[in-house]
Short mmCIF file of C-alpha atoms in Angstrom, two decimals:
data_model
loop_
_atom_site.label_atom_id
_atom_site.label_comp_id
_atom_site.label_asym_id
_atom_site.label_seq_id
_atom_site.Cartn_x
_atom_site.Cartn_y
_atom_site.Cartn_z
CA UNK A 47 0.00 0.00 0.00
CA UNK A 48 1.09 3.79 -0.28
CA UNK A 49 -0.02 6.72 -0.39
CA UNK A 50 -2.53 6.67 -3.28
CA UNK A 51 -4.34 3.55 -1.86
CA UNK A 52 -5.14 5.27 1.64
CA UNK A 53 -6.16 8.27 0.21
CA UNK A 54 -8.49 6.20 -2.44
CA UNK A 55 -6.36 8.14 -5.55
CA UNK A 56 -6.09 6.23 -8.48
CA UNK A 57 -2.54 5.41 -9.68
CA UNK A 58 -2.81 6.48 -13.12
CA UNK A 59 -4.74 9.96 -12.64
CA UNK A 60 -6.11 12.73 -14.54
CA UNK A 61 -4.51 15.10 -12.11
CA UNK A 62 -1.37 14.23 -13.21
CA UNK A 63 -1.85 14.74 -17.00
CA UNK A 64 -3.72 18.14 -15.81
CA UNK A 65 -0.82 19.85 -13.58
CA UNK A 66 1.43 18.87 -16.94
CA UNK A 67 -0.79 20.37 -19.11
CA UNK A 68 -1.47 23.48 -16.98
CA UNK A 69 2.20 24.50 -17.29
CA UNK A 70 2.38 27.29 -19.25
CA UNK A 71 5.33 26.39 -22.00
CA UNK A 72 8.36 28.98 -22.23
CA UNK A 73 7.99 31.39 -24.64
CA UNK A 74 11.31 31.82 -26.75
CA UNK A 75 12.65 35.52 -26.79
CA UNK A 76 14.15 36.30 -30.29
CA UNK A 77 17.87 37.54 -30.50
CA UNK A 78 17.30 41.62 -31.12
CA UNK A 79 19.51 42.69 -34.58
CA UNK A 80 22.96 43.39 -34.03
CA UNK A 81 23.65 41.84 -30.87
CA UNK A 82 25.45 38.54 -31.90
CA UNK A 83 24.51 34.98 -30.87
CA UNK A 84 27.57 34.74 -28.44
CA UNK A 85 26.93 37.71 -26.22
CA UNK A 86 22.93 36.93 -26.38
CA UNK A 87 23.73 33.78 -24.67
CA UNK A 88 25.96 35.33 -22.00
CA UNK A 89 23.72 37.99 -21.00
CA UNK A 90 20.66 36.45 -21.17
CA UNK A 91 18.73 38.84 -22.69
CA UNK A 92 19.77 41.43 -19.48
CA UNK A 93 19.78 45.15 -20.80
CA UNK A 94 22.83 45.93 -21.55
CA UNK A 95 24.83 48.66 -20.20
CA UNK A 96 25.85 50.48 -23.46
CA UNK A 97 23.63 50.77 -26.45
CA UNK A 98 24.00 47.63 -28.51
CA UNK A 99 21.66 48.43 -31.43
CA UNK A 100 23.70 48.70 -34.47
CA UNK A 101 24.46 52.92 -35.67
CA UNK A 102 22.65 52.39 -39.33
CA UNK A 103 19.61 51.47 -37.51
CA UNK A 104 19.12 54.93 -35.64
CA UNK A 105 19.91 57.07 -39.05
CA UNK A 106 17.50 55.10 -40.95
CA UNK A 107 13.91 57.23 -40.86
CA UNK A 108 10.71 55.78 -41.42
CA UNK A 109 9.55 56.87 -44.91
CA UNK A 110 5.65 57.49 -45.09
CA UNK A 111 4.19 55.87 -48.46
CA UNK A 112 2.73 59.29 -49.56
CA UNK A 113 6.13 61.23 -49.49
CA UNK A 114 8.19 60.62 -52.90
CA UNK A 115 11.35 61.87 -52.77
CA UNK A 116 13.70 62.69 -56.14
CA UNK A 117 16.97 65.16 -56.11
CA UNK A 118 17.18 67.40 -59.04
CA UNK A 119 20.04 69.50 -60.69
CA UNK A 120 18.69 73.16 -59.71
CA UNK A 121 20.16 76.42 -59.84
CA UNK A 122 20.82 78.54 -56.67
CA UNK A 123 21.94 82.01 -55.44
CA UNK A 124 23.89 83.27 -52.52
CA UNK A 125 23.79 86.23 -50.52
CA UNK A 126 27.52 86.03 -49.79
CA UNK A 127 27.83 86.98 -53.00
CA UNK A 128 27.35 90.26 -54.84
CA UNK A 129 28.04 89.70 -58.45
CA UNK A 130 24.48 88.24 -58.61
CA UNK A 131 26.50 84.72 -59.78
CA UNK A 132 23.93 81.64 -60.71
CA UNK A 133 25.64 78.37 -59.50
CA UNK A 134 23.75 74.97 -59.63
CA UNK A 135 23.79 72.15 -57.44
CA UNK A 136 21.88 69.11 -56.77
CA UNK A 137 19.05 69.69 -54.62
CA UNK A 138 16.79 66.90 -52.42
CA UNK A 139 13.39 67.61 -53.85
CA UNK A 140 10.08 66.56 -51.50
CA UNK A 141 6.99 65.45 -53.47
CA UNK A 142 8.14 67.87 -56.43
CA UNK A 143 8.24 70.86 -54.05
CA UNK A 144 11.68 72.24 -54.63
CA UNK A 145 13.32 73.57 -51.28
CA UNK A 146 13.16 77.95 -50.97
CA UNK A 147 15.44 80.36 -48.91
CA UNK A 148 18.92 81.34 -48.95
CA UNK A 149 22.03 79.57 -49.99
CA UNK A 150 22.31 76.96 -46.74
CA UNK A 151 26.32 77.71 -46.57
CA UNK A 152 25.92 81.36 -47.03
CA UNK A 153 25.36 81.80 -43.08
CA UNK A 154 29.28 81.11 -42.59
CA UNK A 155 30.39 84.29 -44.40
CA UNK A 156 31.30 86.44 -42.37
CA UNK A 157 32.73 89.66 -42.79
CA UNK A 158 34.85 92.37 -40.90
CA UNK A 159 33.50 95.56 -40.48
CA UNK A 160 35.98 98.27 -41.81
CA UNK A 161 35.35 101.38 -40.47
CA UNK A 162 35.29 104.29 -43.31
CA UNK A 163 36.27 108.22 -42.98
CA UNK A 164 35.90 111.15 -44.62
CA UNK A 165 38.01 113.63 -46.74
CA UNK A 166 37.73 116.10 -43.26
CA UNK A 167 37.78 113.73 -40.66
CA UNK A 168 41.28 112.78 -42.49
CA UNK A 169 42.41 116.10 -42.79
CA UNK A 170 41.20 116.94 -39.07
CA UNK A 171 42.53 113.94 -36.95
CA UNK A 172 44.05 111.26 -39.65
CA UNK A 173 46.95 113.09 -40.72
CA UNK A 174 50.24 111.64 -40.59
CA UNK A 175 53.73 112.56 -42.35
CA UNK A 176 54.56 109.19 -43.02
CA UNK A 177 51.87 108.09 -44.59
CA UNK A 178 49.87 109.37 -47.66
CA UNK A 179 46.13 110.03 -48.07
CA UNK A 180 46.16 107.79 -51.26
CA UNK A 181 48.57 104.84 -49.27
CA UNK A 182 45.92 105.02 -46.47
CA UNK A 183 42.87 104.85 -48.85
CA UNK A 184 44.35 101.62 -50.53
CA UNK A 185 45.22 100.68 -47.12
CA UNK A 186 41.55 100.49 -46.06
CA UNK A 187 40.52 98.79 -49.43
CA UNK A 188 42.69 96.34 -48.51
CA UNK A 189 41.82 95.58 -45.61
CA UNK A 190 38.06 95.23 -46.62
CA UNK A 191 38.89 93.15 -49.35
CA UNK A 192 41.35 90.34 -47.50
CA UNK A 193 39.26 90.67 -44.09
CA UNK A 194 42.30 92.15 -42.09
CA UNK A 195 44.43 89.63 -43.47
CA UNK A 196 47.80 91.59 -43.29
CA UNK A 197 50.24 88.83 -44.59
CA UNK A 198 48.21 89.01 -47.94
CA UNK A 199 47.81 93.11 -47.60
CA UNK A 200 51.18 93.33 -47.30
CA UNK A 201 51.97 91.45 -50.49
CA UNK A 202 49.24 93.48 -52.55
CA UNK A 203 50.23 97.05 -51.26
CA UNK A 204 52.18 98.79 -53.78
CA UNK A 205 55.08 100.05 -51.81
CA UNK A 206 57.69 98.56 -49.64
CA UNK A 207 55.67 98.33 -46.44
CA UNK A 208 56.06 95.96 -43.51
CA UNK A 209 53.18 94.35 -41.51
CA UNK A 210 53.55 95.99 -38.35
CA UNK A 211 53.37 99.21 -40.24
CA UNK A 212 50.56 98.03 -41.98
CA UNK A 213 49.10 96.86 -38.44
CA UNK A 214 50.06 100.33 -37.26
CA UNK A 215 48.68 102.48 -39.51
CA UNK A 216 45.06 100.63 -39.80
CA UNK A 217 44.48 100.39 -36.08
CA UNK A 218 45.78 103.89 -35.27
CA UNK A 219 43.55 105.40 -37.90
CA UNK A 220 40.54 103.53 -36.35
CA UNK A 221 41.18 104.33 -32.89
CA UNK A 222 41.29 108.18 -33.22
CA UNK A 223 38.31 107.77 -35.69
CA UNK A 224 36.39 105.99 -32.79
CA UNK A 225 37.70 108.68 -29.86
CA UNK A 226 35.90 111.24 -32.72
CA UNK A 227 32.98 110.50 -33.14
CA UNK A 228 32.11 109.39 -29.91
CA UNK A 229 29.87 112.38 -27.65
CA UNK A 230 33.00 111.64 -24.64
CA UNK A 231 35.96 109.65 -24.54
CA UNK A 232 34.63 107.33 -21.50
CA UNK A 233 32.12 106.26 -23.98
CA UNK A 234 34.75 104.25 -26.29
CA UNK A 235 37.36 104.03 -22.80
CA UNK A 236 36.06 100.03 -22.69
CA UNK A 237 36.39 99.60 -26.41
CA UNK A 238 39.79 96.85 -27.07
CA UNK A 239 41.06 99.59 -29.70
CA UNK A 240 41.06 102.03 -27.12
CA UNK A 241 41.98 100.28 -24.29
CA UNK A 242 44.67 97.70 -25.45
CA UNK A 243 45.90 100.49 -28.26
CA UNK A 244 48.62 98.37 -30.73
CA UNK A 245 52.55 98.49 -30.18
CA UNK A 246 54.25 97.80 -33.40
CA UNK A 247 57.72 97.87 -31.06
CA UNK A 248 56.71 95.40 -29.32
CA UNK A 249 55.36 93.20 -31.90
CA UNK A 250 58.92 93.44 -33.70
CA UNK A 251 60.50 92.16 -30.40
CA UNK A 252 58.31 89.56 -29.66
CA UNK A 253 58.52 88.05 -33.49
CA UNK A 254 62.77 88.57 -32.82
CA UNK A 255 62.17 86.91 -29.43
CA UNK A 256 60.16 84.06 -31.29
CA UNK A 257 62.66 83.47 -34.29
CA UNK A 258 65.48 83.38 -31.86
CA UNK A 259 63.69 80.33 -29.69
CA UNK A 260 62.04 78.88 -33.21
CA UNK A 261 66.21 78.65 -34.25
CA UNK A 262 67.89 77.13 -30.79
CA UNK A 263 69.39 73.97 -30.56
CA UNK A 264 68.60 71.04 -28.32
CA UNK A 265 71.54 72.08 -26.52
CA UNK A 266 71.00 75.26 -25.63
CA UNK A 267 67.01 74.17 -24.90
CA UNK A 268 68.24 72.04 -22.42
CA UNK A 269 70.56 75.13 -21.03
CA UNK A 270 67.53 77.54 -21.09
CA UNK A 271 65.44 74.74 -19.06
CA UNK A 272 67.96 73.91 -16.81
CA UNK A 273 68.66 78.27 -16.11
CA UNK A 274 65.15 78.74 -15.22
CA UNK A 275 64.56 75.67 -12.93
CA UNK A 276 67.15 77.23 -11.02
CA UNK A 277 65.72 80.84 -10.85
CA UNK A 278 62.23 78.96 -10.19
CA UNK A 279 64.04 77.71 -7.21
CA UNK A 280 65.24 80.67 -6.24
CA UNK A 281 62.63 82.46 -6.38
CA UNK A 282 60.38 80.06 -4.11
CA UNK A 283 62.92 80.10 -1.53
CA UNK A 284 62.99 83.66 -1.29
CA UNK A 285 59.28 83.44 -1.00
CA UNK A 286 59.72 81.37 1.85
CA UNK A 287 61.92 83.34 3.33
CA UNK A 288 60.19 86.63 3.12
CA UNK A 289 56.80 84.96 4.37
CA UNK A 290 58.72 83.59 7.31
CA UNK A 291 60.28 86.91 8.45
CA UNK A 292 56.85 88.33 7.96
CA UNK A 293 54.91 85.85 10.26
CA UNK A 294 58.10 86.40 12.74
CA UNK A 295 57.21 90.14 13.04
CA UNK A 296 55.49 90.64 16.77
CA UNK A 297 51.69 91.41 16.39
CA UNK A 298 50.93 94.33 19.12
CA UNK A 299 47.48 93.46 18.87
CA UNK A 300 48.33 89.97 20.11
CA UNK A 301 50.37 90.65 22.64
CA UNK A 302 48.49 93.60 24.21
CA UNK A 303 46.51 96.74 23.67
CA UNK A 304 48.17 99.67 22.88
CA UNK A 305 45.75 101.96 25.19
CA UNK A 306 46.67 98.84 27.97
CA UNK A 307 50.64 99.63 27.15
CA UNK A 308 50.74 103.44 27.43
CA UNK A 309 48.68 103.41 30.80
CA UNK A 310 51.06 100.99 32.35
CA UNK A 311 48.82 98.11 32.74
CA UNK A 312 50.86 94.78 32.50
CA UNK A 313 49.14 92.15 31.04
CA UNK A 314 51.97 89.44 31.74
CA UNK A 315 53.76 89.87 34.91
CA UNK A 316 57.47 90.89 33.92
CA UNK A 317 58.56 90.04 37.23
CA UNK A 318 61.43 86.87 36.67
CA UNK A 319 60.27 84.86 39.61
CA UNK A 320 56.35 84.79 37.94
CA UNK A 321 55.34 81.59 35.96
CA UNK A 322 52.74 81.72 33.75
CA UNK A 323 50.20 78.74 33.55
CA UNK A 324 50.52 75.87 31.65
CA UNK A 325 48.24 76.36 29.51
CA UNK A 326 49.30 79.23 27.77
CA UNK A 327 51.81 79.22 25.19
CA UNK A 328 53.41 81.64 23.02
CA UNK A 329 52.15 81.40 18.83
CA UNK A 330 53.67 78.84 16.94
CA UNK A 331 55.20 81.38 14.85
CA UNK A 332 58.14 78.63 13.22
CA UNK A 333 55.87 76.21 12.41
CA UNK A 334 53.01 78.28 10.50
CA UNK A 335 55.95 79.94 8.37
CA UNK A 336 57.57 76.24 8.20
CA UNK A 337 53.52 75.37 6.93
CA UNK A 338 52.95 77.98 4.33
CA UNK A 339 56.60 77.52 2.99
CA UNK A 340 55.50 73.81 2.45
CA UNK A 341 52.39 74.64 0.55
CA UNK A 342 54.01 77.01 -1.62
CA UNK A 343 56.30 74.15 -2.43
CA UNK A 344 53.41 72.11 -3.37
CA UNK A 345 52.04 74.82 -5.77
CA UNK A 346 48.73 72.94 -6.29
CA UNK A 347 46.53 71.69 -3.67
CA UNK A 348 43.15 72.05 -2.07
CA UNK A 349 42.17 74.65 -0.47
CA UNK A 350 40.77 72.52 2.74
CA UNK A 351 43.71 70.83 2.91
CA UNK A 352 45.43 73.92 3.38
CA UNK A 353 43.30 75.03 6.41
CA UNK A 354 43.77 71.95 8.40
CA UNK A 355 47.37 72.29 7.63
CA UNK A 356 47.15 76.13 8.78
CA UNK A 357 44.53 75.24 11.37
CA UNK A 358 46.96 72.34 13.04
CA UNK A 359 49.89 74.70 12.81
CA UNK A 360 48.53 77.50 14.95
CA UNK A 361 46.66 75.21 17.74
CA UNK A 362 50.07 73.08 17.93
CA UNK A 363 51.25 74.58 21.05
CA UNK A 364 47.71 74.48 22.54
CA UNK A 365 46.76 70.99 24.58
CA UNK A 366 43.90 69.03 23.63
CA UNK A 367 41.87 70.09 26.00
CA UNK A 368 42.33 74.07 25.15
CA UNK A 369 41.81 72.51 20.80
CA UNK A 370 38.34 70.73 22.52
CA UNK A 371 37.56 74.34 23.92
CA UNK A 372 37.97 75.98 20.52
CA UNK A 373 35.87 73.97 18.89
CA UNK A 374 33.53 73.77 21.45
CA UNK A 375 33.00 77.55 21.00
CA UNK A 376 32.53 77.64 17.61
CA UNK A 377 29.94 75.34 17.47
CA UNK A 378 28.44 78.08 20.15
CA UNK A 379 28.44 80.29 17.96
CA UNK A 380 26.84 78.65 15.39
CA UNK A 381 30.33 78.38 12.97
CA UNK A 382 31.05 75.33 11.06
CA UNK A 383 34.56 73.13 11.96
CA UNK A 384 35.26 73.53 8.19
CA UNK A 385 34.02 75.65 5.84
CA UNK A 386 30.95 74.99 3.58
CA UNK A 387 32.24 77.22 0.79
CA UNK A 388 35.81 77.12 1.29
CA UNK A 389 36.91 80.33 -0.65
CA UNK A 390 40.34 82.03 0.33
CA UNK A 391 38.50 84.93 2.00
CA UNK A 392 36.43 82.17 4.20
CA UNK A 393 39.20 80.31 4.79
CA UNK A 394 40.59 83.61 5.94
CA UNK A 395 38.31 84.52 8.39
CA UNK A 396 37.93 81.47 9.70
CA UNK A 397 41.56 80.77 10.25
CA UNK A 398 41.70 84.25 12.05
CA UNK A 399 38.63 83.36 14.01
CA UNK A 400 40.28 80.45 15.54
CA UNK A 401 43.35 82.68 16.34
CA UNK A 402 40.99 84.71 18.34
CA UNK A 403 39.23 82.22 19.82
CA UNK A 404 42.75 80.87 20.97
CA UNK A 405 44.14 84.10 22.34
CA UNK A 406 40.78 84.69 24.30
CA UNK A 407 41.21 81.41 25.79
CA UNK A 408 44.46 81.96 26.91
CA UNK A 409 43.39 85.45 28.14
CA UNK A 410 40.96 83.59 30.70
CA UNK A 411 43.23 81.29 31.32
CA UNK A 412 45.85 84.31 33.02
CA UNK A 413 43.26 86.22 34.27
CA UNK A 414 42.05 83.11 36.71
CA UNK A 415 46.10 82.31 37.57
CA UNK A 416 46.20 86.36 38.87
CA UNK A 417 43.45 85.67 40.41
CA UNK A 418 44.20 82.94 42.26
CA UNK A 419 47.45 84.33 43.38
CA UNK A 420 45.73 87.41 44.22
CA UNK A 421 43.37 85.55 46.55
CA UNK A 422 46.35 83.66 48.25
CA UNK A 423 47.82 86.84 48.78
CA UNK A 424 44.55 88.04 50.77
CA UNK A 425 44.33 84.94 52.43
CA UNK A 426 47.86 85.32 53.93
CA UNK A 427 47.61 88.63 54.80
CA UNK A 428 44.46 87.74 56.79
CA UNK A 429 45.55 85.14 58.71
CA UNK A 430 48.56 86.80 60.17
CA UNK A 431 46.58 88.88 63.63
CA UNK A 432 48.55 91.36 65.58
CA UNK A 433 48.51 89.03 68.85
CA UNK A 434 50.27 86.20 66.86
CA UNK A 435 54.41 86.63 66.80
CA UNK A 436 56.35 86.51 63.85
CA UNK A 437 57.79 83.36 62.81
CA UNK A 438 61.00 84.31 62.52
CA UNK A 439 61.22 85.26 66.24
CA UNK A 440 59.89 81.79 66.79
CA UNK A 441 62.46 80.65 64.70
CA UNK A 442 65.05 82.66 66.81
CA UNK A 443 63.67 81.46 70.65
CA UNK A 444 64.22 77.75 68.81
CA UNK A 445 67.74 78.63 67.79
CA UNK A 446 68.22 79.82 71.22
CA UNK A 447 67.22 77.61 73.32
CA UNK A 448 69.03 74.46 74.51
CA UNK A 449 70.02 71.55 73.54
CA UNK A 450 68.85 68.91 75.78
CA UNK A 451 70.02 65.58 75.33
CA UNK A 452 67.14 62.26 75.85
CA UNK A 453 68.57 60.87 78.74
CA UNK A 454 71.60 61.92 81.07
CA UNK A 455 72.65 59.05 82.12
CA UNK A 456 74.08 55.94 80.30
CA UNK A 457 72.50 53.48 82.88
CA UNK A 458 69.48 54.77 82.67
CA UNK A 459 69.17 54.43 78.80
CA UNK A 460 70.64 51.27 78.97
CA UNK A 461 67.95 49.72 81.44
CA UNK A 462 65.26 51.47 79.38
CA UNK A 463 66.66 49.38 76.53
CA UNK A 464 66.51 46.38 78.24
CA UNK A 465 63.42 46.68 79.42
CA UNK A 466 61.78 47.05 75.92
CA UNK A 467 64.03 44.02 75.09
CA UNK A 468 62.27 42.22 78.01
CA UNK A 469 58.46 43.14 77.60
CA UNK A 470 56.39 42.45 74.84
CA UNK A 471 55.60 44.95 72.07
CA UNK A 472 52.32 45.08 73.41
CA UNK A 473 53.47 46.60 76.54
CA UNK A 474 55.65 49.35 75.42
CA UNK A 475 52.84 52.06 76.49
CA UNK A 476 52.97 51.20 80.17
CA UNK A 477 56.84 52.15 80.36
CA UNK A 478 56.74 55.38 81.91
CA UNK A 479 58.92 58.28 80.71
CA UNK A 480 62.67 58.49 80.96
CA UNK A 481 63.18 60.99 84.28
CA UNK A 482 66.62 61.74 82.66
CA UNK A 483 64.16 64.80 80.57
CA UNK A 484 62.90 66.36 83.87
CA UNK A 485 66.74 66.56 85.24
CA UNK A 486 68.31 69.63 84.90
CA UNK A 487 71.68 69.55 82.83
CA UNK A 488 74.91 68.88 84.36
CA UNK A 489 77.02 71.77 84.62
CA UNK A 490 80.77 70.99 82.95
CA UNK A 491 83.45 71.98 85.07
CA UNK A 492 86.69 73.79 83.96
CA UNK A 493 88.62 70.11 84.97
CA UNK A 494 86.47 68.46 81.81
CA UNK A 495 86.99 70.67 79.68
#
């Protein structure tokens, strides 16, 4: 018997046939176009992470049966063009309807606004002995032929001119046309004509400068290189150096006000027996120039990384207790630990915040040691009353007074020893005193001396 049998089930079933047939069968997922069969099967049909549908698929648009597109051989104009010139080109043509508008390329032509003068405006500010009204007039035409192309201007213009004349002559003309005819010269002050006016000097010496590096060697490249590494050097340890004789200047406003120093009030005792605290340090002047003389070495870094460095160098004499006490009070005040925006002004402030913060701390800090050794002060003066004597005149009565010996006589300490041999330690409080303290001393006579 099984199962079947005690629950009255037929062997053979319908049920059986039914749960097999009530499976639903797996429906076969098609490989997508260009994703090959070796990837398919790895991935299992998972979305992949990058596109895999093949380029040529995405440019391909869906063409509507009613559109019927031919390209013809039409002409065109351009604007760019002022001859009027009929060009022809082959053209994508929609349902017959030929395309309208301007030349598609003619957007790209783009032109440089020469300015123009008059016969008066020439003879009034333009005039110049070097240069002729008719070399000037071609000059211009020049220029608004070849767009301000001066290498071609200069091989067109008639006489023996060089560019940076050329250069000279065209953008002095249209700065003083521009100061002209403008109502005041803070008008045309922003203008780059105006403001950045052109050196032909300078131009000269730059293009020597550049021939003369264009021609160098490898040799004296590697010279040049190995010359300014060592003024680069030189220059960043001077750097240093300055910023750590500035940092090592005193700051009166650290140390104390000047109202404070010209009424006499001491802030620090100056007095060579007083100590200060121990919590109370001078500034770690060494080690902040020793810190910015590191990041300059460094030349790139952030700027947080900077104000922990700064940050750590200043609170390095303070404890951890007086660093806890800092932070402590900015968070008081509602101030971050570290910046949210950490620009250099920020940074700045908060850096110099700190420093306060600091000096404040260590204010408090000297203002409870005076008090406390003003109040011990008070509380010795107090405690002296006029009835009490001096204690050096008790100190004098006990240097006066004198000596008297524990016991006289060498029998007597001798039996007092033996006794304490003899008892118990228990019994060493009933021994009564020596009587050799109550004796008077003997006198010495002049025979035992």
């Amino acid at each position: 018997m099984d199962a079947k049998d005690i629950l009255g089930l037929p062997k053979n079933g319908p049920l059986m046939s039914q749960e097999k047939k009530s499976r639903p069968q797996k429906e076969s997922q098609r490989k997508p176009d260009g994703i090959s069969r070796e990837v398919y099967a790895l991935t299992g049909g998972i979305a992949p992470l990058m596109p895999s549908i093949d380029i040529n698929q995405l440019k391909r648009r869906a063409l509507s049966e009613s559109e019927k597109i031919t390209w013809q051989w039409l002409p065109f104009t351009s604007s760019a063009r002022k001859d009027n010139l009929q060009l022809y080109h082959w053209v994508r043509v929609v349902n017959g309807v030929p395309p309208t508008g301007d030349y598609s390329f003619a957007k790209y032509n783009k032109s440089v606004d020469v300015i123009e003068y008059t016969d008066e405006e020439y003879e009034k500010f333009l005039s110049n002995p070097a240069w002729t009204k008719e070399e000037t007039d071609q000059l211009f035409d020049l220029c608004k032929r070849f767009d301000l192309r001066f290498v071609i201007i200069a091989d067109r213009f008639p006489s023996n001119r060089t560019v940076e004349e050329l250069k000279d002559r065209y953008y002095s003309v249209s700065r003083a046309i521009r100061i002209a005819r403008a109502p005041s010269p803070a008008d045309v002050a922003g203008h780059p004509l105006v403001k950045e006016p052109y050196n032909a000097s300078q131009e000269v010496e730059r293009k020597r400068a550049l021939s003369m590096v264009l021609s160098q060697t490898k040799h004296q490249e590697r010279r040049d290189a190995e010359v300014l590494a060592e003024a680069k050097r030189i220059s960043e340890s001077r750097k240093a150096a300055k910023a750590a004789e500035e940092t090592e200047l005193p700051d009166v406003s650290d140390a104390a006000p000047e109202g404070a120093e010209k009424a006499g009030i001491d802030v620090i005792s100056t007095s060579p027996n007083a100590q200060l605290p121990s919590g109370i340090a001078a500034p770690p002047v060494s080690e902040t120039a020793s810190t910015l003389a590191s990041l300059r070495m460094l030349r790139v870094y952030l700027r947080t990384y900077g104000l922990e460095q700064m940050v750590q160098a200043a609170s390095s004499s303070a404890g951890l207790r007086t660093i806890k006490r800092v932070e402590q009070t900015l968070q008081d005040l509602g101030v971050n630990l570290k910046p949210k925006v950490p620009t250099k002004l920020v940074c700045a402030e908060h850096l110099e915040l700190r420093k306060e913060i600091l000096t404040l701390l260590n204010l408090q800090k000297q203002v409870q040691y005076k008090e406390a050794e003003g109040s011990s002060y008070r509380e010795g003066s107090y405690s002296e009353t006029p009835g009490t004597p001096p204690k050096r005149a008790q100190r004098a009565t006990d240097q006066d007074r004198t000596f008297i010996p524990d016991s006289t006589s060498f029998g007597g300490e001798r039996a007092g020893k033996k006794d304490q041999k003899r008892k118990g330690p228990g019994r060493l409080s009933e021994v009564p005193s020596s009587p050799a303290q109550s004796k008077r001393p003997r006198k010495l006579k002049t025979s035992d001396g």
